[in-house]
CSV table of C-alpha atoms in Angstrom, one decimal:
chain,number,residue,atom,x,y,z
A,16,PRO,CA,63.1,-56.2,56.7
A,17,CYS,CA,61.7,-52.9,57.8
A,18,CYS,CA,60.7,-51.8,61.2
A,19,PRO,CA,57.2,-50.9,62.4
A,20,GLU,CA,58.2,-47.2,62.5
A,21,CYS,CA,58.9,-47.3,58.7
A,22,MET,CA,55.6,-49.0,57.8
A,23,PRO,CA,53.1,-46.1,58.0
A,24,PHE,CA,54.9,-44.6,54.9
A,25,MET,CA,54.0,-47.8,53.0
A,26,ASN,CA,50.2,-47.7,53.4
A,27,ASN,CA,49.8,-45.8,50.1
A,28,HIS,CA,50.5,-47.4,46.8
A,29,SER,CA,54.1,-48.3,46.5
A,30,HIS,CA,56.4,-50.3,44.2
A,31,GLU,CA,57.9,-53.7,44.8
A,32,LEU,CA,61.1,-54.9,43.2
A,33,THR,CA,61.7,-58.6,43.2
A,34,ILE,CA,65.2,-60.1,42.8
A,35,ALA,CA,66.3,-63.8,43.0
A,36,GLU,CA,68.2,-64.3,46.3
A,37,ASP,CA,71.2,-65.9,44.6
A,38,LEU,CA,71.8,-62.8,42.4
A,39,VAL,CA,72.4,-60.2,45.2
A,40,SER,CA,73.4,-60.3,48.9
A,41,GLU,CA,71.6,-58.6,51.7
A,42,GLU,CA,74.6,-56.3,52.1
A,43,ALA,CA,74.8,-55.4,48.4
A,44,LEU,CA,71.2,-54.1,48.6
A,45,SER,CA,72.4,-51.4,50.9
A,46,ALA,CA,73.8,-49.6,47.8
A,47,LEU,CA,70.3,-48.9,46.7
A,48,ASP,CA,69.7,-46.7,49.8
A,49,ALA,CA,72.0,-44.0,48.4
A,50,HIS,CA,70.0,-43.6,45.2
A,51,PHE,CA,66.3,-44.3,46.0
A,52,SER,CA,63.6,-43.8,48.6
A,53,ILE,CA,63.5,-47.3,50.0
A,54,ASP,CA,60.8,-48.2,52.4
A,55,GLY,CA,62.2,-51.6,53.3
A,56,PHE,CA,62.7,-55.2,52.2
A,57,TYR,CA,62.3,-58.8,53.2
A,58,ASN,CA,63.3,-62.2,52.0
A,59,GLU,CA,60.7,-64.9,51.1
A,60,ASP,CA,60.6,-68.0,48.9
A,61,GLY,CA,64.1,-67.4,47.5
A,62,HIS,CA,63.6,-63.8,46.5
A,63,TRP,CA,64.3,-60.4,47.9
A,64,HIS,CA,61.3,-58.1,47.9
A,65,VAL,CA,62.4,-54.4,48.0
A,66,PHE,CA,59.9,-51.6,48.4
A,67,PHE,CA,60.1,-48.1,47.0
A,68,ARG,CA,58.0,-45.0,47.9
A,69,ASP,CA,58.4,-43.8,44.3
A,70,GLU,CA,58.8,-45.8,41.1
A,71,PRO,CA,62.5,-46.3,40.6
A,72,GLN,CA,64.3,-46.3,37.2
A,73,LEU,CA,65.2,-49.9,36.4
A,74,THR,CA,68.2,-48.8,34.4
A,75,LYS,CA,69.6,-47.1,37.5
A,76,VAL,CA,68.7,-50.1,39.7
A,77,SER,CA,70.4,-52.5,37.4
A,78,GLU,CA,73.5,-50.3,37.2
A,79,VAL,CA,73.8,-50.0,41.0
A,80,LEU,CA,73.4,-53.7,41.6
A,81,GLY,CA,75.4,-54.9,38.6
A,82,LEU,CA,72.4,-56.9,37.2
A,83,LEU,CA,70.6,-57.1,33.9
A,84,GLN,CA,67.2,-55.4,33.7
A,85,LYS,CA,65.6,-58.8,32.8
A,86,GLU,CA,66.7,-60.1,36.2
A,87,LEU,CA,64.6,-57.5,37.9
A,88,LYS,CA,60.8,-57.5,38.3
A,89,LEU,CA,59.0,-54.3,39.3
A,90,THR,CA,55.3,-54.2,40.2
A,91,SER,CA,52.8,-51.7,41.7
A,92,LEU,CA,51.2,-52.6,45.0
A,93,ALA,CA,47.9,-51.8,46.6
A,94,PRO,CA,47.8,-51.0,50.4
A,95,ARG,CA,48.6,-53.9,52.7
A,96,ASN,CA,49.0,-54.5,56.4
A,97,TRP,CA,52.8,-53.9,56.5
A,98,ASN,CA,53.2,-54.3,60.2
A,99,ALA,CA,51.8,-57.8,60.1
A,100,LEU,CA,53.8,-58.7,57.0
A,101,TRP,CA,57.1,-57.5,58.6
A,102,GLU,CA,56.5,-59.5,61.8
A,103,SER,CA,55.5,-62.6,59.9
A,104,ASN,CA,58.7,-62.5,57.7
A,105,PHE,CA,61.2,-61.5,60.3
A,106,LYS,CA,62.0,-64.9,61.8
A,107,GLU,CA,64.4,-65.4,64.6
A,108,VAL,CA,67.8,-66.8,63.7
A,109,VAL,CA,69.5,-69.6,65.7
A,110,ILE,CA,73.1,-70.6,65.3
A,111,LEU,CA,73.3,-73.9,67.2
A,112,ASP,CA,73.2,-73.3,70.9
A,113,PHE,CA,75.7,-70.4,70.4
A,114,CYS,CA,73.6,-67.4,69.4
A,115,ARG,CA,69.9,-66.4,69.0
A,116,ILE,CA,69.0,-63.3,67.1
A,117,HIS,CA,65.4,-62.1,67.5
A,118,ALA,CA,63.1,-59.1,67.6
A,119,ASP,CA,61.3,-57.8,70.6
A,120,PHE,CA,58.0,-59.4,69.5
A,121,HIS,CA,59.6,-62.9,69.6
A,122,ASN,CA,59.2,-65.1,72.8
A,123,LYS,CA,62.0,-64.9,75.3
A,124,GLU,CA,64.0,-68.1,75.8
A,125,ALA,CA,66.3,-67.3,78.7
A,126,GLY,CA,69.2,-69.6,79.2
A,127,ALA,CA,68.7,-71.6,76.1
A,128,TYR,CA,71.6,-70.0,74.1
A,129,GLU,CA,75.0,-68.7,75.0
A,130,TYR,CA,74.3,-65.3,73.5
A,131,GLU,CA,70.9,-63.6,72.9
A,132,ILE,CA,70.9,-60.6,70.6
A,133,LEU,CA,67.8,-58.4,70.2
A,134,ILE,CA,67.7,-56.7,66.8
A,135,ASN,CA,64.9,-54.5,65.5
A,136,PRO,CA,66.2,-53.7,62.0
A,137,LYS,CA,65.1,-50.6,60.2
A,138,MET,CA,66.5,-50.0,56.7
A,139,SER,CA,69.7,-51.7,57.9
A,140,PHE,CA,71.5,-54.9,56.8
A,141,GLY,CA,72.8,-57.9,58.7
A,142,THR,CA,70.1,-59.7,60.7
A,143,GLY,CA,71.6,-63.2,60.4
A,144,HIS,CA,69.0,-64.4,58.0
A,145,HIS,CA,71.3,-64.2,55.0
A,146,ALA,CA,74.0,-66.9,54.6
A,147,THR,CA,76.8,-64.3,54.8
A,148,THR,CA,75.8,-62.9,58.2
A,149,PHE,CA,75.1,-66.5,59.5
A,150,MET,CA,78.5,-67.7,58.5
A,151,MET,CA,80.2,-64.7,60.1
A,152,ILE,CA,78.5,-65.5,63.4
A,153,GLU,CA,79.3,-69.2,63.0
A,154,SER,CA,83.0,-68.3,62.4
A,155,MET,CA,83.1,-66.1,65.5
A,156,ARG,CA,82.0,-69.0,67.6
A,157,GLY,CA,85.5,-70.5,67.2
A,158,LEU,CA,87.3,-67.4,68.3
A,159,ASP,CA,88.5,-66.3,71.7
A,160,LEU,CA,87.7,-62.6,71.9
A,161,LYS,CA,88.3,-62.0,75.6
A,162,GLY,CA,90.4,-58.9,75.9
A,163,LYS,CA,90.8,-58.4,72.2
A,164,ASP,CA,90.4,-55.3,70.0
A,165,VAL,CA,87.7,-55.7,67.3
A,166,LEU,CA,86.6,-53.7,64.2
A,167,ASP,CA,83.2,-54.3,62.7
A,168,PHE,CA,83.6,-52.7,59.2
A,169,GLY,CA,80.2,-52.0,57.7
A,170,THR,CA,78.2,-52.9,60.8
A,171,GLY,CA,74.7,-52.7,59.4
A,172,THR,CA,72.3,-53.5,62.3
A,173,GLY,CA,75.3,-53.7,64.7
A,174,VAL,CA,74.8,-57.4,65.3
A,175,LEU,CA,78.4,-58.5,64.9
A,176,ALA,CA,79.7,-55.6,67.1
A,177,ILE,CA,77.1,-56.5,69.7
A,178,LEU,CA,78.2,-60.2,69.6
A,179,ALA,CA,81.9,-59.3,69.8
A,180,LYS,CA,81.3,-57.2,72.9
A,181,LYS,CA,79.2,-59.9,74.5
A,182,MET,CA,82.0,-62.4,73.8
A,183,GLY,CA,84.4,-60.3,75.9
A,184,ALA,CA,86.2,-58.0,73.5
A,185,ALA,CA,88.1,-55.3,75.3
A,186,THR,CA,87.3,-52.7,72.6
A,187,VAL,CA,84.9,-52.7,69.6
A,188,VAL,CA,84.9,-50.1,66.8
A,189,ALA,CA,82.1,-50.2,64.3
A,190,ASN,CA,81.3,-48.1,61.2
A,191,ASP,CA,78.9,-47.8,58.3
A,192,ILE,CA,78.5,-45.4,55.4
A,193,SER,CA,74.7,-45.6,55.6
A,194,VAL,CA,73.0,-43.1,57.9
A,195,HIS,CA,70.1,-45.6,58.4
A,196,ALA,CA,72.5,-48.3,59.5
A,197,PHE,CA,74.4,-45.9,61.8
A,198,GLU,CA,71.2,-44.9,63.5
A,199,ASN,CA,69.8,-48.4,63.7
A,200,SER,CA,73.0,-49.9,65.1
A,201,GLU,CA,73.2,-47.2,67.7
A,202,GLU,CA,69.6,-48.1,68.8
A,203,ASN,CA,70.4,-51.8,68.8
A,204,LEU,CA,73.5,-51.3,70.9
A,205,LYS,CA,71.4,-49.6,73.5
A,206,ARG,CA,68.7,-52.2,73.2
A,207,ASN,CA,71.3,-54.9,74.1
A,208,ALA,CA,72.9,-52.8,76.9
A,209,VAL,CA,76.1,-52.8,74.8
A,210,GLU,CA,77.1,-49.1,74.7
A,211,GLU,CA,80.8,-49.5,75.0
A,212,VAL,CA,81.3,-49.5,71.2
A,213,ASP,CA,82.9,-46.7,69.3
A,214,LEU,CA,80.5,-46.1,66.4
A,215,PHE,CA,81.3,-44.0,63.4
A,216,HIS,CA,79.3,-42.9,60.4
A,217,GLY,CA,81.5,-43.1,57.4
A,218,GLY,CA,84.1,-45.2,55.6
A,219,VAL,CA,87.5,-46.5,56.4
A,220,GLU,CA,89.0,-43.1,56.1
A,221,LEU,CA,87.0,-41.9,59.2
A,222,LEU,CA,88.2,-44.7,61.5
A,223,PRO,CA,90.4,-43.7,64.4
A,224,GLN,CA,94.0,-43.2,63.4
A,225,GLY,CA,96.7,-45.4,64.8
A,226,ARG,CA,94.5,-48.2,66.2
A,227,LYS,CA,95.1,-51.8,65.2
A,228,TYR,CA,92.8,-54.8,65.7
A,229,ASP,CA,93.1,-58.5,66.7
A,230,LEU,CA,89.9,-59.2,64.6
A,231,ILE,CA,88.4,-57.3,61.7
A,232,LEU,CA,84.9,-58.3,60.6
A,233,ALA,CA,83.9,-57.1,57.1
A,234,ASN,CA,80.6,-58.5,55.8
A,235,VAL,CA,80.1,-56.0,52.9
A,236,ASN,CA,80.4,-56.7,49.2
A,237,ARG,CA,83.0,-57.7,46.7
A,238,ALA,CA,83.7,-54.2,45.3
A,239,VAL,CA,84.3,-52.7,48.8
A,240,LEU,CA,86.5,-55.7,49.9
A,241,LEU,CA,88.7,-55.3,46.8
A,242,ARG,CA,88.9,-51.5,47.0
A,243,ASP,CA,89.7,-51.4,50.8
A,244,ALA,CA,92.0,-54.4,51.0
A,245,ASP,CA,95.1,-52.4,51.7
A,246,ALA,CA,93.4,-50.3,54.3
A,247,LEU,CA,91.9,-53.3,56.1
A,248,ILE,CA,95.1,-55.3,56.1
A,249,GLY,CA,96.9,-52.2,57.4
A,250,LEU,CA,94.6,-52.2,60.4
A,251,MET,CA,95.5,-55.7,61.5
A,252,LYS,CA,97.7,-56.5,64.4
A,253,PRO,CA,100.5,-59.1,63.8
A,254,GLY,CA,98.7,-62.5,64.0
A,255,GLY,CA,95.3,-60.8,63.7
A,256,VAL,CA,92.4,-62.3,61.9
A,257,LEU,CA,90.4,-60.7,59.0
A,258,LEU,CA,87.0,-62.3,58.6
A,259,LEU,CA,85.3,-61.5,55.2
A,260,SER,CA,82.0,-62.3,53.7
A,261,GLY,CA,79.5,-60.8,51.2
A,262,ILE,CA,81.2,-62.8,48.4
A,263,LEU,CA,79.8,-65.3,46.0
A,264,ALA,CA,81.7,-68.5,45.6
A,265,VAL,CA,82.4,-67.8,42.0
A,266,ASP,CA,84.4,-64.8,43.1
A,267,GLU,CA,86.5,-66.7,45.7
A,268,ASN,CA,89.6,-67.1,43.6
A,269,LEU,CA,89.7,-63.4,42.6
A,270,LEU,CA,89.3,-62.3,46.2
A,271,ARG,CA,91.8,-64.8,47.6
A,272,GLN,CA,94.5,-63.8,45.1
A,273,HIS,CA,93.9,-60.2,45.8
A,274,TYR,CA,94.4,-60.6,49.5
A,275,GLU,CA,97.1,-63.2,49.5
A,276,ASP,CA,99.2,-60.9,47.2
A,277,ARG,CA,99.1,-58.5,50.2
A,278,ASP,CA,100.9,-60.8,52.6
A,279,VAL,CA,98.0,-62.5,54.4
A,280,ARG,CA,97.3,-66.2,54.3
A,281,LEU,CA,94.1,-68.2,54.3
A,282,LYS,CA,93.1,-69.5,57.7
A,283,ASN,CA,89.8,-71.1,56.9
A,284,ARG,CA,86.7,-70.8,54.7
A,285,LYS,CA,82.9,-71.6,54.9
A,286,GLU,CA,80.3,-71.9,52.1
A,287,LYS,CA,76.6,-71.7,52.3
A,288,ASN,CA,74.0,-71.2,49.6
A,289,ASP,CA,76.7,-70.2,47.0
A,290,TRP,CA,78.1,-67.5,49.4
A,291,ILE,CA,81.5,-67.8,51.1
A,292,CYS,CA,83.1,-66.6,54.3
A,293,ILE,CA,86.9,-66.4,54.4
A,294,ALA,CA,89.3,-65.9,57.3
A,295,PHE,CA,92.8,-64.5,56.6
A,296,GLN,CA,95.6,-64.2,59.1
C-alpha cells in the first residue's frame, strides 16, 4: 500500500503490474524498488497490484522477481482517486486479542487489544496483511521479550521492531537496505512513541559490531536468508531464537537444511497460505 503523500504522483497516467499473490511475497516486491520508479502497491482478490510512474521493462521485472513474463500482466491506467483507493484497501490487521495494526484513519479501539500499532506505510513492506508478517507477529506472541535484546533484520515499516519494544525488549536494533523503508520505519517509530530503537540504513555489514541478540526477526526473502545465514547465526546469543519468514512452503526443506547444517535446531514452524515461518534456536 502507498501513503497519501505518494498518491499525487499517481494522478497522471501510470502503469499497473498484476501478479498472483502466491507467486511473490510482500517482502520480495521490495527488490523492485531498487530498479524502478514504484509509486506503490496493494493487495486485492488474491493479486498484488504494483504501480509504476514509467512503463517498466517486463524482462527486467521478471528477472528481479524470478518469475516468467507470462506470469506478469502490465496495463496502462487512466487517472483515479488514489487516496480513496489506498484507504479502502488498507484494512486493519488483528491477531486475536494480542495485536491490532491500523492506520490513523481507522477507528480507535482503546483497551480491546494487548498491543496497538499505528502504521502508515509508504513504499515499505510489512504491514501484517501478508501471511509472512502475520505469522511473525503470531509467533512473537508466545515469547517473553522483557529485558531481551532484539534485532529486526529487514524492518520494512518497523512493525516488528515496534512490537518488540512494546513487549518490553531492553534493546531493539532494526535495519533495512531500502531508503524508503528506513524513512518510513523512522516515522512509524515516532508515531508509536517508540523511539528507543537503533535504526540503520543498510545490510548486515552495517549492524553494530560485537552485539548479540536473544531474538532475531528476519522476514525477508529466500535469497537473503540463504546468503546471510552465517551472519545471522553469528549474531545469536547462546539459547537465542532466530525467527524467519518470507519463505514458500516448497522451499522449507532447502532452508531448514541450510540452517541446521550451521548448528541451530528447529524450535517450531507455522504455515499459512503456502508461506512458512520457522523458529530456530
